[in-house]
């Protein structure tokens, strides 16, 4: 299912290469795969994943509440850039990503995402609260690690 790899690709702002059966190739952003709220896997074979290296990207992926929620957090903080990209899955029909300040608080993270759905795994209010908690902890852990040497 998408909830493991697509949030990671979204958080890293990745590009994916797809080869179709007829030999044509195309490159899509992870955001294009997520679409307009509907997860769309193109026909063909995933042939490559490209991740920008600018800003010293670091990633944390938290899936301990799956299938209620999974969270991917990418932090870029080099060359004057300081950005956190937070992607969530299992909270909406398709994964969603938000670019936020690297110093954002848990409450602000939760408020950045639309209301979540209720289902047999968790309520929407629980998911929304937990996205702030889990993403906030992941972001703090990435900031503590600092720049790899």
PDB file of C-alpha atoms in Angstrom:
ATOM      1  CA  UNK A   1       0.000   0.000   0.000  1.00  0.00           C
ATOM      2  CA  UNK A   2       1.009   3.594  -0.560  1.00  0.00           C
ATOM      3  CA  UNK A   3       1.152   4.561   3.088  1.00  0.00           C
ATOM      4  CA  UNK A   4       4.710   3.373   3.519  1.00  0.00           C
ATOM      5  CA  UNK A   5       6.635   4.818   0.620  1.00  0.00           C
ATOM      6  CA  UNK A   6       4.646   7.757  -0.742  1.00  0.00           C
ATOM      7  CA  UNK A   7       4.837   9.910   2.428  1.00  0.00           C
ATOM      8  CA  UNK A   8       8.617   9.426   2.418  1.00  0.00           C
ATOM      9  CA  UNK A   9       8.833  10.509  -1.226  1.00  0.00           C
ATOM     10  CA  UNK A  10       6.558  13.493  -0.547  1.00  0.00           C
ATOM     11  CA  UNK A  11       8.576  14.632   2.466  1.00  0.00           C
ATOM     12  CA  UNK A  12      11.806  14.417   0.455  1.00  0.00           C
ATOM     13  CA  UNK A  13      10.213  16.230  -2.524  1.00  0.00           C
ATOM     14  CA  UNK A  14      11.364  13.335  -4.705  1.00  0.00           C
ATOM     15  CA  UNK A  15      10.962  12.706  -8.421  1.00  0.00           C
ATOM     16  CA  UNK A  16      10.216   9.206  -9.760  1.00  0.00           C
ATOM     17  CA  UNK A  17      10.967   7.755 -13.169  1.00  0.00           C
ATOM     18  CA  UNK A  18       8.396   5.435 -14.750  1.00  0.00           C
ATOM     19  CA  UNK A  19       8.900   3.225 -17.815  1.00  0.00           C
ATOM     20  CA  UNK A  20       5.735   2.150 -19.641  1.00  0.00           C
ATOM     21  CA  UNK A  21       5.295  -1.154 -21.469  1.00  0.00           C
ATOM     22  CA  UNK A  22       5.463   0.666 -24.824  1.00  0.00           C
ATOM     23  CA  UNK A  23       8.975   1.929 -24.001  1.00  0.00           C
ATOM     24  CA  UNK A  24       8.060   5.516 -23.160  1.00  0.00           C
ATOM     25  CA  UNK A  25       9.536   7.027 -20.043  1.00  0.00           C
ATOM     26  CA  UNK A  26       8.385   9.889 -17.912  1.00  0.00           C
ATOM     27  CA  UNK A  27       9.343  11.630 -14.701  1.00  0.00           C
ATOM     28  CA  UNK A  28       6.757  12.522 -12.091  1.00  0.00           C
ATOM     29  CA  UNK A  29       6.979  14.319  -8.793  1.00  0.00           C
ATOM     30  CA  UNK A  30       5.753  12.528  -5.702  1.00  0.00           C
ATOM     31  CA  UNK A  31       3.097  15.258  -5.475  1.00  0.00           C
ATOM     32  CA  UNK A  32       1.805  14.219  -8.914  1.00  0.00           C
ATOM     33  CA  UNK A  33       1.474  10.639  -7.660  1.00  0.00           C
ATOM     34  CA  UNK A  34      -0.551  11.844  -4.695  1.00  0.00           C
ATOM     35  CA  UNK A  35      -2.740  13.759  -7.140  1.00  0.00           C
ATOM     36  CA  UNK A  36      -5.675  15.868  -6.066  1.00  0.00           C
ATOM     37  CA  UNK A  37      -6.612  13.709  -3.126  1.00  0.00           C
ATOM     38  CA  UNK A  38      -6.688  10.470  -5.095  1.00  0.00           C
ATOM     39  CA  UNK A  39      -3.636   8.223  -5.023  1.00  0.00           C
ATOM     40  CA  UNK A  40      -2.574   7.534  -8.624  1.00  0.00           C
ATOM     41  CA  UNK A  41       0.006   4.934  -9.568  1.00  0.00           C
ATOM     42  CA  UNK A  42       0.935   5.275 -13.242  1.00  0.00           C
ATOM     43  CA  UNK A  43       0.948   2.274 -15.552  1.00  0.00           C
ATOM     44  CA  UNK A  44       4.503   1.063 -15.866  1.00  0.00           C
ATOM     45  CA  UNK A  45       7.535   0.169 -13.835  1.00  0.00           C
ATOM     46  CA  UNK A  46       9.139   2.474 -11.281  1.00  0.00           C
ATOM     47  CA  UNK A  47      12.720   2.775 -12.566  1.00  0.00           C
ATOM     48  CA  UNK A  48      14.305   5.481 -10.438  1.00  0.00           C
ATOM     49  CA  UNK A  49      13.859   7.799  -7.488  1.00  0.00           C
ATOM     50  CA  UNK A  50      15.679  11.139  -7.429  1.00  0.00           C
ATOM     51  CA  UNK A  51      16.072  13.147  -4.226  1.00  0.00           C
ATOM     52  CA  UNK A  52      17.412  16.703  -4.132  1.00  0.00           C
ATOM     53  CA  UNK A  53      20.643  16.891  -2.175  1.00  0.00           C
ATOM     54  CA  UNK A  54      20.602  20.630  -1.519  1.00  0.00           C
ATOM     55  CA  UNK A  55      20.016  21.662   2.064  1.00  0.00           C
ATOM     56  CA  UNK A  56      21.469  18.451   3.535  1.00  0.00           C
ATOM     57  CA  UNK A  57      18.193  16.448   3.633  1.00  0.00           C
ATOM     58  CA  UNK A  58      17.547  14.250   6.660  1.00  0.00           C
ATOM     59  CA  UNK A  59      14.520  12.015   7.131  1.00  0.00           C
ATOM     60  CA  UNK A  60      12.519  10.495   9.960  1.00  0.00           C
ATOM     61  CA  UNK A  61       9.670   8.079   9.243  1.00  0.00           C
ATOM     62  CA  UNK A  62       7.263   7.166  12.046  1.00  0.00           C
ATOM     63  CA  UNK A  63       4.799   4.384  11.399  1.00  0.00           C
ATOM     64  CA  UNK A  64       4.141   3.028  14.863  1.00  0.00           C
ATOM     65  CA  UNK A  65       0.471   4.062  14.687  1.00  0.00           C
ATOM     66  CA  UNK A  66      -0.107   2.497  11.249  1.00  0.00           C
ATOM     67  CA  UNK A  67      -2.777   1.958   9.930  1.00  0.00           C
ATOM     68  CA  UNK A  68      -4.178   4.900  11.904  1.00  0.00           C
ATOM     69  CA  UNK A  69      -1.350   7.271  10.916  1.00  0.00           C
ATOM     70  CA  UNK A  70       2.139   7.341   9.446  1.00  0.00           C
ATOM     71  CA  UNK A  71       4.331  10.450   9.315  1.00  0.00           C
ATOM     72  CA  UNK A  72       7.451  11.295   7.294  1.00  0.00           C
ATOM     73  CA  UNK A  73       9.489  14.375   8.194  1.00  0.00           C
ATOM     74  CA  UNK A  74      12.331  15.724   6.049  1.00  0.00           C
ATOM     75  CA  UNK A  75      14.527  18.527   7.326  1.00  0.00           C
ATOM     76  CA  UNK A  76      16.729  20.621   5.050  1.00  0.00           C
ATOM     77  CA  UNK A  77      19.019  23.104   6.751  1.00  0.00           C
ATOM     78  CA  UNK A  78      22.017  23.880   4.607  1.00  0.00           C
ATOM     79  CA  UNK A  79      23.082  26.815   2.441  1.00  0.00           C
ATOM     80  CA  UNK A  80      20.710  29.268   4.128  1.00  0.00           C
ATOM     81  CA  UNK A  81      17.728  26.948   3.713  1.00  0.00           C
ATOM     82  CA  UNK A  82      15.776  25.818   6.783  1.00  0.00           C
ATOM     83  CA  UNK A  83      12.630  23.908   5.922  1.00  0.00           C
ATOM     84  CA  UNK A  84      10.653  20.969   7.256  1.00  0.00           C
ATOM     85  CA  UNK A  85       8.449  18.977   4.895  1.00  0.00           C
ATOM     86  CA  UNK A  86       5.930  16.856   6.753  1.00  0.00           C
ATOM     87  CA  UNK A  87       3.895  14.208   4.944  1.00  0.00           C
ATOM     88  CA  UNK A  88       1.105  12.161   6.493  1.00  0.00           C
ATOM     89  CA  UNK A  89      -0.678   9.028   5.336  1.00  0.00           C
ATOM     90  CA  UNK A  90      -3.700   7.111   6.616  1.00  0.00           C
ATOM     91  CA  UNK A  91      -5.229  10.407   7.749  1.00  0.00           C
ATOM     92  CA  UNK A  92      -6.949  11.368   4.473  1.00  0.00           C
ATOM     93  CA  UNK A  93      -7.919   9.633   1.242  1.00  0.00           C
ATOM     94  CA  UNK A  94      -4.364  10.149  -0.061  1.00  0.00           C
ATOM     95  CA  UNK A  95      -1.110  11.262   1.580  1.00  0.00           C
ATOM     96  CA  UNK A  96      -0.680  15.017   2.074  1.00  0.00           C
ATOM     97  CA  UNK A  97       2.488  17.083   2.522  1.00  0.00           C
ATOM     98  CA  UNK A  98       3.057  20.510   4.044  1.00  0.00           C
ATOM     99  CA  UNK A  99       6.221  22.634   3.970  1.00  0.00           C
ATOM    100  CA  UNK A 100       6.643  24.397   7.308  1.00  0.00           C
ATOM    101  CA  UNK A 101       9.264  26.320   9.219  1.00  0.00           C
ATOM    102  CA  UNK A 102      11.820  24.045  10.839  1.00  0.00           C
ATOM    103  CA  UNK A 103      10.967  25.504  14.259  1.00  0.00           C
ATOM    104  CA  UNK A 104       7.223  24.841  14.097  1.00  0.00           C
ATOM    105  CA  UNK A 105       5.411  23.671  17.254  1.00  0.00           C
ATOM    106  CA  UNK A 106       3.310  20.503  17.460  1.00  0.00           C
ATOM    107  CA  UNK A 107       0.046  22.456  17.581  1.00  0.00           C
ATOM    108  CA  UNK A 108       0.985  24.353  14.423  1.00  0.00           C
ATOM    109  CA  UNK A 109       1.837  21.099  12.647  1.00  0.00           C
ATOM    110  CA  UNK A 110      -1.569  19.641  13.488  1.00  0.00           C
ATOM    111  CA  UNK A 111      -3.320  22.840  12.385  1.00  0.00           C
ATOM    112  CA  UNK A 112      -1.522  22.779   9.007  1.00  0.00           C
ATOM    113  CA  UNK A 113      -3.433  19.672   7.901  1.00  0.00           C
ATOM    114  CA  UNK A 114      -7.122  19.385   6.996  1.00  0.00           C
ATOM    115  CA  UNK A 115      -9.505  17.553   9.290  1.00  0.00           C
ATOM    116  CA  UNK A 116      -8.844  13.824   9.242  1.00  0.00           C
ATOM    117  CA  UNK A 117     -11.390  11.098   8.627  1.00  0.00           C
ATOM    118  CA  UNK A 118     -12.871   8.770  11.249  1.00  0.00           C
ATOM    119  CA  UNK A 119     -12.748   5.017  10.733  1.00  0.00           C
ATOM    120  CA  UNK A 120     -12.444   1.809  12.710  1.00  0.00           C
ATOM    121  CA  UNK A 121      -8.752   2.466  13.426  1.00  0.00           C
ATOM    122  CA  UNK A 122      -8.950   5.958  14.909  1.00  0.00           C
ATOM    123  CA  UNK A 123     -11.032   9.107  15.131  1.00  0.00           C
ATOM    124  CA  UNK A 124     -10.160  12.135  13.048  1.00  0.00           C
ATOM    125  CA  UNK A 125      -9.460  14.224  16.150  1.00  0.00           C
ATOM    126  CA  UNK A 126      -7.012  11.595  17.480  1.00  0.00           C
ATOM    127  CA  UNK A 127      -5.204  11.468  14.121  1.00  0.00           C
ATOM    128  CA  UNK A 128      -4.940  15.230  13.961  1.00  0.00           C
ATOM    129  CA  UNK A 129      -3.576  15.473  17.508  1.00  0.00           C
ATOM    130  CA  UNK A 130      -1.105  12.646  16.933  1.00  0.00           C
ATOM    131  CA  UNK A 131       0.267  14.067  13.675  1.00  0.00           C
ATOM    132  CA  UNK A 132       1.417  17.085  15.686  1.00  0.00           C
ATOM    133  CA  UNK A 133       2.924  14.937  18.431  1.00  0.00           C
ATOM    134  CA  UNK A 134       4.707  12.433  16.169  1.00  0.00           C
ATOM    135  CA  UNK A 135       5.921  14.983  13.605  1.00  0.00           C
ATOM    136  CA  UNK A 136       7.044  17.332  16.365  1.00  0.00           C
ATOM    137  CA  UNK A 137       9.090  14.579  18.030  1.00  0.00           C
ATOM    138  CA  UNK A 138      10.584  13.482  14.701  1.00  0.00           C
ATOM    139  CA  UNK A 139      11.524  17.060  13.818  1.00  0.00           C
ATOM    140  CA  UNK A 140      13.131  17.590  17.226  1.00  0.00           C
ATOM    141  CA  UNK A 141      15.139  14.363  16.829  1.00  0.00           C
ATOM    142  CA  UNK A 142      16.361  15.448  13.384  1.00  0.00           C
ATOM    143  CA  UNK A 143      17.408  18.846  14.737  1.00  0.00           C
ATOM    144  CA  UNK A 144      19.286  17.229  17.657  1.00  0.00           C
ATOM    145  CA  UNK A 145      21.266  15.044  15.268  1.00  0.00           C
ATOM    146  CA  UNK A 146      22.615  18.126  13.527  1.00  0.00           C
ATOM    147  CA  UNK A 147      24.537  18.039  10.290  1.00  0.00           C
ATOM    148  CA  UNK A 148      26.211  14.703   9.561  1.00  0.00           C
ATOM    149  CA  UNK A 149      29.968  15.032   9.509  1.00  0.00           C
TER     150      UNK A 149
END
